[in-house]
Amino acid sequence: MKNITDIAKIAGVSKSTVSRYLNNGSVSNKTKQKLDKIIEENDYQPNQFARSLRAQSTNMIGAIIPRMNSHAVDETIKGVKKVCDNLNYRLLLNYTNLHSELEIDALETFNRSKVDGVIFMATEITDKHLEVINKMNVPVVIIGQEHPQLNCVIHDDYQAGYMVGKLIGQKSYKKVKYFGVTETDIAVGVKRKNGLCDGLKAFEIEPVISETSFHYKEALKDVSSDLENARDYDVIIGATDSIALAVHKFTFDYEDKLQQPLIVGFGGDPVTEIVTPAINTVEYHFVEAGEIAMSKLQRSIKNQQKDDISVVDVTCAFKL
Amino acid sequence: MKNITDIAKIAGVSKSTVSRYLNNGSVSNKTKQKLDKIIEENDYQPNQFARSLRAQSTNMIGAIIPRMNSHAVDETIKGVKKVCDNLNYRLLLNYTNLHSELEIDALETFNRSKVDGVIFMATEITDKHLEVINKMNVPVVIIGQEHPQLNCVIHDDYQAGYMVGKLIGQKSYKKVKYFGVTETDIAVGVKRKNGLCDGLKAFEIEPVISETSFHYKEALKDVSSDLENARDYDVIIGATDSIALAVHKFTFDYEDKLQQPLIVGFGGDPVTEIVTPAINTVEYHFVEAGEIAMSKLQRSIKNQQKDDISVVDVTCAFKL
DNA sequence: TTGTACGCGTTATCAC
DNA sequence: GTGATAACGCGTACAA
């Protein structure tokens, strides 16, 4: 592999001339053409590490994602990538498979790698997360959870829950079941649930609440044992689309086809419309969230200061 | 951000001592303890770029993935990551959203970034791909497509198709429909189809073949218009699980519930068992493929030479 | 327009 | 066990 000095020698110029050719331009037409050819022939590529070392910046953004096979993650990263492309940042993904320690590890790695900024799709922010993030000398933007000391983009989960609650109340459904998730996840476990309860409360409905897992398979177990002895719900709501799908899977086999409950989920996962009858799901604007997050990050990189939390609206595309 | 010289100054030693402390060891107990403390206090992290520049190697593996929200990609990367963790490589993902130019771009970027090796999940290998890969001075392993000049890991798509064909023939189904994909995708578009046809041929069955898209939505359109006037198939096979799901979606609404066709897909996507009735799908061993690919890459990095194509078996977990 | 000299942060070599 | 020094590849004042 050739370096800038090799190229300079071949061209019979100094390496600063080659460097100028590569960056600003300011070289004579003659040497320009000579270099065009030589660099092409030797397919020379400047060493990115030497560049970064020198420039003290890498033009890279690191993104930490909890998992891959997820509509939410996919869409969010689409948004992030779009802005990255515009701003000429390289996007690197680090995937933690929902492991909290791997998140910490990834944060430290990106910090050490001196990426220009980090996008962190969080499911939970522990004290350890906070400690590591505060020590970092690279700006971080969190997507999906909020924390007063950090730079965050969140979805309006309370509103999402509230909208569903109101829609259900208006249609005068009576018996409502909710499968929620752990309260360590503030966004989904707490706010979404509270929104729903408040929305229902206006109609004097109190849902029956259980807690289950984000994972379809585990949710299916919980849902099955839970609903086995109580099949008279008008509406069953899953805190996520995965959970709603588990509910669908179980209730689909109810003997009495006519009395199947209405099923509602959150997240706008396209799988919800593959099943029949399609599941009603609240649309989250993940792409937009990704774009906003990356723009925020860009500002942090320039200004070094955090701004307020950004809240992305949700939309309820369905009518009950 | 402090560097090794700062730390050395604070400790009152030379930077070579600090470097030794960080790497081999060979320092006195006294200075060791001193450095323990100082490095902790200043949370000093060695600059990765300077290290790589010096070492001429990055300990990083770049992976190029076509999309994120996919069971196949998710599982494959799990396998790759597992081996990476064992070998102490960092894994970087670059996601191309199924854009061929972005793949080329990603290959060049990783080459310039001097990662130690590249894992490339390909849907297609064009001349342009070949040209770029051949110019690279970093080993590349392809997953999912084969090419005589390249280092590849593939699934046994012919066998997968053949197994399905034989199972169908044995059950004496008669009218068989197959929704395939473009033949530019050798693995899925050609081999899977040929396997199926050969498997069926043994039973003198000739399937009716159409071509459609990998994407669920587009497949649904094609499937709908195709099946609208021909609802008397015993078996309908989709070249991928997405296509099979589209078939399910359409045929589920057939008025005559009793005469619903059997549906078969390929890929083992968990979504196929969420729908009811569950779709029969051929299991692909993506995690294993990822592991094999990464092991191959590791060998290439050490030896600089390519070995034979690795073929990963498929399994047919269902009986018809 | 072109070339010289230096520094980015790290590690390896070789004296001491 | 420790410290000075060169080298990794590049960009950029500064001088020519």
Tab-separated table of C-alpha atoms in Angstrom, chain B:
chain	number	residue	atom	x	y	z
B	1	MET	CA	-8.390	15.259	26.723
B	2	LYS	CA	-5.052	14.151	28.084
B	3	ASN	CA	-2.460	12.254	26.095
B	4	ILE	CA	0.319	9.945	27.067
B	5	THR	CA	2.778	12.820	27.459
B	6	ASP	CA	0.505	14.602	29.919
B	7	ILE	CA	0.213	11.470	31.992
B	8	ALA	CA	3.952	10.970	31.887
B	9	LYS	CA	4.546	14.501	33.099
B	10	ILE	CA	2.086	14.187	35.952
B	11	ALA	CA	3.672	10.939	37.010
B	12	GLY	CA	7.129	12.321	36.653
B	13	VAL	CA	8.207	9.550	34.314
B	14	SER	CA	8.839	9.347	30.582
B	15	LYS	CA	6.133	8.492	28.122
B	16	SER	CA	7.874	5.268	27.225
B	17	THR	CA	7.316	4.099	30.758
B	18	VAL	CA	3.652	4.931	30.515
B	19	SER	CA	3.492	3.105	27.212
B	20	ARG	CA	5.117	0.064	28.716
B	21	TYR	CA	2.722	0.217	31.617
B	22	LEU	CA	-0.147	0.219	29.153
B	23	ASN	CA	1.112	-2.638	27.031
B	24	ASN	CA	3.667	-5.216	28.077
B	25	GLY	CA	3.944	-4.480	31.736
B	26	SER	CA	7.604	-4.452	32.697
B	27	VAL	CA	7.502	-1.526	35.144
B	28	SER	CA	8.349	-1.368	38.809
B	29	ASN	CA	5.651	-1.880	41.341
B	30	LYS	CA	6.029	1.611	42.594
B	31	THR	CA	5.490	3.389	39.291
B	32	LYS	CA	2.792	0.923	38.452
B	33	GLN	CA	0.729	1.973	41.422
B	34	LYS	CA	1.410	5.607	40.766
B	35	LEU	CA	0.186	5.236	37.208
B	36	ASP	CA	-2.817	3.202	38.265
B	37	LYS	CA	-3.969	6.129	40.287
B	38	ILE	CA	-3.129	8.910	37.845
B	39	ILE	CA	-4.697	7.217	34.873
B	40	GLU	CA	-7.805	6.519	36.892
B	41	GLU	CA	-8.049	10.095	38.111
B	42	ASN	CA	-7.621	11.618	34.682
B	43	ASP	CA	-9.566	8.849	33.014
B	44	TYR	CA	-6.953	8.717	30.342
B	45	GLN	CA	-7.701	6.665	27.233
B	46	PRO	CA	-4.987	6.008	24.662
B	47	ASN	CA	-5.793	7.496	21.291
B	48	GLN	CA	-6.949	4.720	19.051
B	49	PHE	CA	-5.857	6.421	15.861
B	50	ALA	CA	-2.334	7.008	16.950
B	51	ARG	CA	-2.201	3.376	17.965
B	52	SER	CA	-3.548	2.164	14.662
B	53	LEU	CA	-1.286	4.468	12.731
B	54	ARG	CA	1.642	3.046	14.543
B	55	ALA	CA	0.502	-0.572	14.548
B	56	GLN	CA	-0.664	-0.531	10.942
B	57	SER	CA	-3.712	-2.444	11.989
B	58	THR	CA	-6.929	-1.469	13.631
B	59	ASN	CA	-8.417	-4.549	15.219
B	60	MET	CA	-11.638	-3.633	13.509
B	61	ILE	CA	-13.853	-5.609	11.204
B	62	GLY	CA	-16.243	-3.820	8.897
B	63	ALA	CA	-19.518	-5.441	7.954
B	64	ILE	CA	-21.692	-4.268	5.105
B	65	ILE	CA	-25.339	-5.105	5.525
B	66	PRO	CA	-28.138	-4.520	3.024
B	67	ARG	CA	-30.811	-3.637	5.550
B	68	MET	CA	-31.560	-3.810	9.205
B	69	ASN	CA	-35.094	-4.968	9.747
B	70	SER	CA	-34.440	-8.498	8.610
B	71	HIS	CA	-34.266	-11.771	10.414
B	72	ALA	CA	-31.514	-13.037	8.136
B	73	VAL	CA	-29.279	-10.041	8.659
B	74	ASP	CA	-29.912	-9.946	12.372
B	75	GLU	CA	-29.006	-13.577	12.892
B	76	THR	CA	-26.025	-13.505	10.595
B	77	ILE	CA	-24.523	-10.541	12.374
B	78	LYS	CA	-25.088	-12.264	15.683
B	79	GLY	CA	-22.830	-15.041	14.446
B	80	VAL	CA	-20.240	-12.635	13.126
B	81	LYS	CA	-20.226	-10.657	16.341
B	82	LYS	CA	-19.829	-13.732	18.470
B	83	VAL	CA	-16.610	-14.697	16.711
B	84	CYS	CA	-15.432	-11.089	16.679
B	85	ASP	CA	-15.833	-10.924	20.437
B	86	ASN	CA	-13.831	-14.101	20.838
B	87	LEU	CA	-11.031	-12.868	18.638
B	88	ASN	CA	-11.143	-9.441	20.209
B	89	TYR	CA	-12.140	-7.618	17.055
B	90	ARG	CA	-14.374	-4.592	17.044
B	91	LEU	CA	-17.312	-4.874	14.707
B	92	LEU	CA	-18.473	-1.889	12.698
B	93	LEU	CA	-21.640	-2.013	10.667
B	94	ASN	CA	-22.292	-0.087	7.520
B	95	TYR	CA	-25.786	-0.227	6.264
B	96	THR	CA	-26.627	0.348	2.644
B	97	ASN	CA	-30.403	0.141	2.540
B	98	LEU	CA	-30.172	-2.190	-0.459
B	99	HIS	CA	-28.366	0.385	-2.584
B	100	SER	CA	-25.675	-1.066	-4.773
B	101	GLU	CA	-23.686	2.173	-5.063
B	102	LEU	CA	-23.635	2.465	-1.313
B	103	GLU	CA	-22.155	-0.996	-1.153
B	104	ILE	CA	-19.309	0.042	-3.416
B	105	ASP	CA	-18.896	3.158	-1.367
B	106	ALA	CA	-18.839	1.167	1.860
B	107	LEU	CA	-16.212	-1.201	0.506
B	108	GLU	CA	-14.003	1.721	-0.429
B	109	THR	CA	-14.526	3.407	2.899
B	110	PHE	CA	-13.582	0.345	4.863
B	111	ASN	CA	-10.564	-0.086	2.661
B	112	ARG	CA	-9.487	3.469	3.300
B	113	SER	CA	-10.230	3.090	6.988
B	114	LYS	CA	-7.871	0.166	7.022
B	115	VAL	CA	-10.110	-2.186	8.890
B	116	ASP	CA	-8.498	-5.588	9.186
B	117	GLY	CA	-11.203	-7.324	7.189
B	118	VAL	CA	-14.634	-6.921	5.662
B	119	ILE	CA	-17.753	-9.062	5.861
B	120	PHE	CA	-20.081	-8.342	2.983
B	121	MET	CA	-23.662	-9.570	2.982
B	122	ALA	CA	-24.391	-9.419	-0.708
B	123	THR	CA	-27.568	-9.661	-2.680
B	124	GLU	CA	-25.778	-9.492	-5.971
B	125	ILE	CA	-22.196	-9.330	-7.214
B	126	THR	CA	-21.756	-7.061	-10.209
B	127	ASP	CA	-18.596	-6.437	-12.209
B	128	LYS	CA	-18.212	-3.198	-10.349
B	129	HIS	CA	-18.269	-5.030	-7.041
B	130	LEU	CA	-15.659	-7.425	-8.308
B	131	GLU	CA	-13.419	-4.655	-9.543
B	132	VAL	CA	-13.510	-2.800	-6.250
B	133	ILE	CA	-13.016	-5.920	-4.164
B	134	ASN	CA	-10.039	-6.968	-6.221
B	135	LYS	CA	-8.396	-3.616	-5.720
B	136	MET	CA	-8.822	-3.767	-1.988
B	137	ASN	CA	-5.872	-4.547	0.189
B	138	VAL	CA	-8.062	-5.878	2.930
B	139	PRO	CA	-9.553	-9.372	2.853
B	140	VAL	CA	-13.259	-9.650	2.150
B	141	VAL	CA	-15.656	-12.483	2.840
B	142	ILE	CA	-18.996	-12.552	1.058
B	143	ILE	CA	-22.062	-14.022	2.686
B	144	GLY	CA	-25.068	-15.068	0.670
B	145	GLN	CA	-23.764	-15.093	-2.873
B	146	GLU	CA	-20.958	-16.984	-4.498
B	147	HIS	CA	-18.300	-16.049	-6.971
B	148	PRO	CA	-15.415	-18.233	-8.115
B	149	GLN	CA	-12.829	-15.519	-7.511
B	150	LEU	CA	-14.033	-14.503	-4.090
B	151	ASN	CA	-14.121	-15.840	-0.591
B	152	CYS	CA	-17.724	-16.865	0.051
B	153	VAL	CA	-20.118	-18.444	2.495
B	154	ILE	CA	-23.438	-19.482	1.063
B	155	HIS	CA	-26.513	-21.363	2.077
B	156	ASP	CA	-27.466	-24.469	0.219
B	157	ASP	CA	-30.264	-22.854	-1.725
B	158	TYR	CA	-30.529	-25.551	-4.322
B	159	GLN	CA	-30.974	-28.144	-1.623
B	160	ALA	CA	-33.527	-25.974	0.164
B	161	GLY	CA	-35.623	-25.760	-2.975
B	162	TYR	CA	-35.152	-29.412	-3.715
B	163	MET	CA	-36.314	-30.480	-0.260
B	164	VAL	CA	-39.461	-28.462	-0.569
B	165	GLY	CA	-40.132	-29.858	-4.031
B	166	LYS	CA	-39.752	-33.410	-2.821
B	167	LEU	CA	-41.945	-32.921	0.234
B	168	ILE	CA	-44.659	-31.474	-1.939
B	169	GLY	CA	-44.416	-34.265	-4.453
B	170	GLN	CA	-44.570	-36.934	-1.782
B	171	LYS	CA	-47.804	-35.542	-0.470
B	172	SER	CA	-49.189	-35.757	-3.973
B	173	TYR	CA	-50.145	-32.149	-4.264
B	174	LYS	CA	-50.826	-31.315	-7.875
B	175	LYS	CA	-51.115	-27.657	-8.684
B	176	VAL	CA	-48.105	-25.732	-7.494
B	177	LYS	CA	-47.403	-22.020	-7.776
B	178	TYR	CA	-44.005	-20.394	-7.203
B	179	PHE	CA	-43.304	-16.718	-6.707
B	180	GLY	CA	-39.629	-16.206	-7.443
B	181	VAL	CA	-37.364	-13.176	-7.620
B	182	THR	CA	-34.990	-11.635	-10.113
B	183	GLU	CA	-32.294	-13.875	-11.527
B	184	THR	CA	-29.610	-11.287	-10.845
B	185	ASP	CA	-29.756	-12.769	-7.372
B	186	ILE	CA	-28.133	-16.097	-8.154
B	187	ALA	CA	-28.745	-17.684	-4.793
B	188	VAL	CA	-32.413	-16.909	-4.392
B	189	GLY	CA	-33.440	-16.142	-7.945
B	190	VAL	CA	-31.741	-19.044	-9.671
B	191	LYS	CA	-30.572	-21.819	-7.371
B	192	ARG	CA	-33.523	-21.889	-5.042
B	193	LYS	CA	-35.850	-22.013	-7.999
B	194	ASN	CA	-33.890	-24.687	-9.822
B	195	GLY	CA	-33.782	-26.851	-6.733
B	196	LEU	CA	-37.512	-26.590	-6.336
B	197	CYS	CA	-38.213	-27.394	-9.965
B	198	ASP	CA	-35.910	-30.397	-9.897
B	199	GLY	CA	-37.459	-31.655	-6.694
B	200	LEU	CA	-40.913	-31.396	-8.204
B	201	LYS	CA	-39.828	-32.865	-11.509
B	202	ALA	CA	-39.226	-36.219	-9.849
B	203	PHE	CA	-42.950	-36.304	-9.274
B	204	GLU	CA	-43.774	-34.913	-12.664
B	205	ILE	CA	-45.031	-31.674	-11.250
B	206	GLU	CA	-44.304	-28.455	-13.054
B	207	PRO	CA	-44.906	-25.325	-11.015
B	208	VAL	CA	-46.426	-22.160	-12.398
B	209	ILE	CA	-43.769	-19.502	-11.914
B	210	SER	CA	-44.018	-15.739	-11.545
B	211	GLU	CA	-41.426	-13.185	-10.538
B	212	THR	CA	-41.949	-10.594	-7.850
B	213	SER	CA	-40.095	-8.365	-5.386
B	214	PHE	CA	-38.342	-9.021	-2.094
B	215	HIS	CA	-40.455	-6.357	-0.461
B	216	TYR	CA	-43.626	-7.413	1.208
B	217	LYS	CA	-45.697	-4.537	-0.105
B	218	GLU	CA	-44.696	-4.913	-3.716
B	219	ALA	CA	-44.993	-8.657	-3.473
B	220	LEU	CA	-48.510	-8.269	-2.127
B	221	LYS	CA	-49.501	-6.288	-5.200
B	222	ASP	CA	-48.044	-8.845	-7.592
B	223	VAL	CA	-49.447	-11.761	-5.691
B	224	SER	CA	-52.876	-10.235	-5.571
B	225	SER	CA	-53.195	-9.549	-9.259
B	226	ASP	CA	-51.669	-12.895	-10.068
B	227	LEU	CA	-53.863	-15.018	-7.847
B	228	GLU	CA	-57.053	-13.121	-8.419
B	229	ASN	CA	-57.995	-15.268	-11.378
B	230	ALA	CA	-56.391	-18.506	-10.341
B	231	ARG	CA	-57.349	-19.664	-6.911
B	232	ASP	CA	-57.100	-23.374	-7.355
B	233	TYR	CA	-53.502	-23.970	-6.314
B	234	ASP	CA	-52.815	-26.679	-3.790
B	235	VAL	CA	-49.512	-25.173	-2.758
B	236	ILE	CA	-48.113	-21.682	-3.137
B	237	ILE	CA	-44.435	-21.121	-2.514
B	238	GLY	CA	-42.731	-17.807	-1.957
B	239	ALA	CA	-39.020	-17.493	-2.680
B	240	THR	CA	-38.701	-15.687	0.630
B	241	ASP	CA	-40.709	-15.480	3.807
B	242	SER	CA	-41.794	-11.945	2.940
B	243	ILE	CA	-43.329	-13.188	-0.264
B	244	ALA	CA	-44.918	-16.119	1.522
B	245	LEU	CA	-46.411	-13.662	3.997
B	246	ALA	CA	-47.859	-11.646	1.141
B	247	VAL	CA	-49.398	-14.842	-0.217
B	248	HIS	CA	-50.825	-15.549	3.191
B	249	LYS	CA	-52.289	-12.094	3.438
B	250	PHE	CA	-54.073	-12.435	0.136
B	251	THR	CA	-55.257	-16.018	0.344
B	252	PHE	CA	-56.437	-15.615	3.907
B	253	ASP	CA	-59.451	-13.766	2.576
B	254	TYR	CA	-60.430	-16.471	0.125
B	255	GLU	CA	-64.116	-17.029	0.614
B	256	ASP	CA	-63.697	-20.790	0.669
B	257	LYS	CA	-61.785	-21.315	3.880
B	258	LEU	CA	-61.555	-25.042	3.331
B	259	GLN	CA	-59.671	-24.808	0.133
B	260	GLN	CA	-56.905	-22.537	1.280
B	261	PRO	CA	-53.596	-23.473	-0.259
B	262	LEU	CA	-50.609	-24.651	1.668
B	263	ILE	CA	-48.052	-21.861	1.881
B	264	VAL	CA	-44.306	-22.355	1.992
B	265	GLY	CA	-41.526	-19.816	2.455
B	266	PHE	CA	-37.767	-19.765	2.900
B	267	GLY	CA	-35.688	-18.228	5.665
B	268	GLY	CA	-37.139	-19.231	9.014
B	269	ASP	CA	-38.424	-15.745	9.780
B	270	PRO	CA	-40.252	-15.868	13.142
B	271	VAL	CA	-43.059	-13.773	11.714
B	272	THR	CA	-44.165	-16.817	9.745
B	273	GLU	CA	-45.353	-18.392	12.935
B	274	ILE	CA	-47.224	-15.357	14.142
B	275	VAL	CA	-49.731	-15.554	11.342
B	276	THR	CA	-52.402	-18.203	11.464
B	277	PRO	CA	-52.200	-20.756	10.066
B	278	ALA	CA	-48.433	-20.624	10.452
B	279	ILE	CA	-46.441	-20.645	7.246
B	280	ASN	CA	-44.067	-23.516	6.577
B	281	THR	CA	-40.607	-22.125	6.192
B	282	VAL	CA	-37.226	-23.660	5.508
B	283	GLU	CA	-34.773	-22.871	8.268
B	284	TYR	CA	-31.557	-21.187	7.220
B	285	HIS	CA	-28.696	-21.285	9.675
B	286	PHE	CA	-27.735	-17.676	9.591
B	287	VAL	CA	-25.888	-17.540	12.876
B	288	GLU	CA	-23.703	-20.417	11.787
B	289	ALA	CA	-23.072	-18.757	8.434
B	290	GLY	CA	-21.965	-15.620	10.243
B	291	GLU	CA	-19.618	-17.589	12.455
B	292	ILE	CA	-18.122	-19.454	9.532
B	293	ALA	CA	-17.675	-16.260	7.565
B	294	MET	CA	-15.878	-14.553	10.381
B	295	SER	CA	-13.607	-17.542	10.944
B	296	LYS	CA	-12.799	-17.560	7.247
B	297	LEU	CA	-12.043	-13.880	7.403
B	298	GLN	CA	-9.754	-14.436	10.333
B	299	ARG	CA	-7.833	-17.022	8.337
B	300	SER	CA	-7.598	-14.668	5.377
B	301	ILE	CA	-6.230	-11.963	7.604
B	302	LYS	CA	-3.522	-14.284	8.852
B	303	ASN	CA	-2.695	-16.148	5.658
B	304	GLN	CA	-3.565	-13.678	2.972
B	305	GLN	CA	-4.999	-16.481	0.888
B	306	LYS	CA	-8.501	-17.507	0.028
B	307	ASP	CA	-9.916	-20.941	0.678
B	308	ASP	CA	-12.856	-22.767	-0.821
B	309	ILE	CA	-16.441	-21.724	-0.725
B	310	SER	CA	-18.236	-22.792	2.432
B	311	VAL	CA	-21.738	-24.087	2.110
B	312	VAL	CA	-24.073	-23.989	5.078
B	313	ASP	CA	-26.797	-26.611	5.175
B	314	VAL	CA	-30.446	-25.742	5.482
B	315	THR	CA	-33.006	-27.703	7.432
B	316	CYS	CA	-36.625	-28.372	6.814
B	317	ALA	CA	-38.214	-28.334	10.228
B	318	PHE	CA	-41.728	-28.803	8.924
B	319	LYS	CA	-43.530	-31.811	7.587
B	320	LEU	CA	-46.331	-31.275	5.167
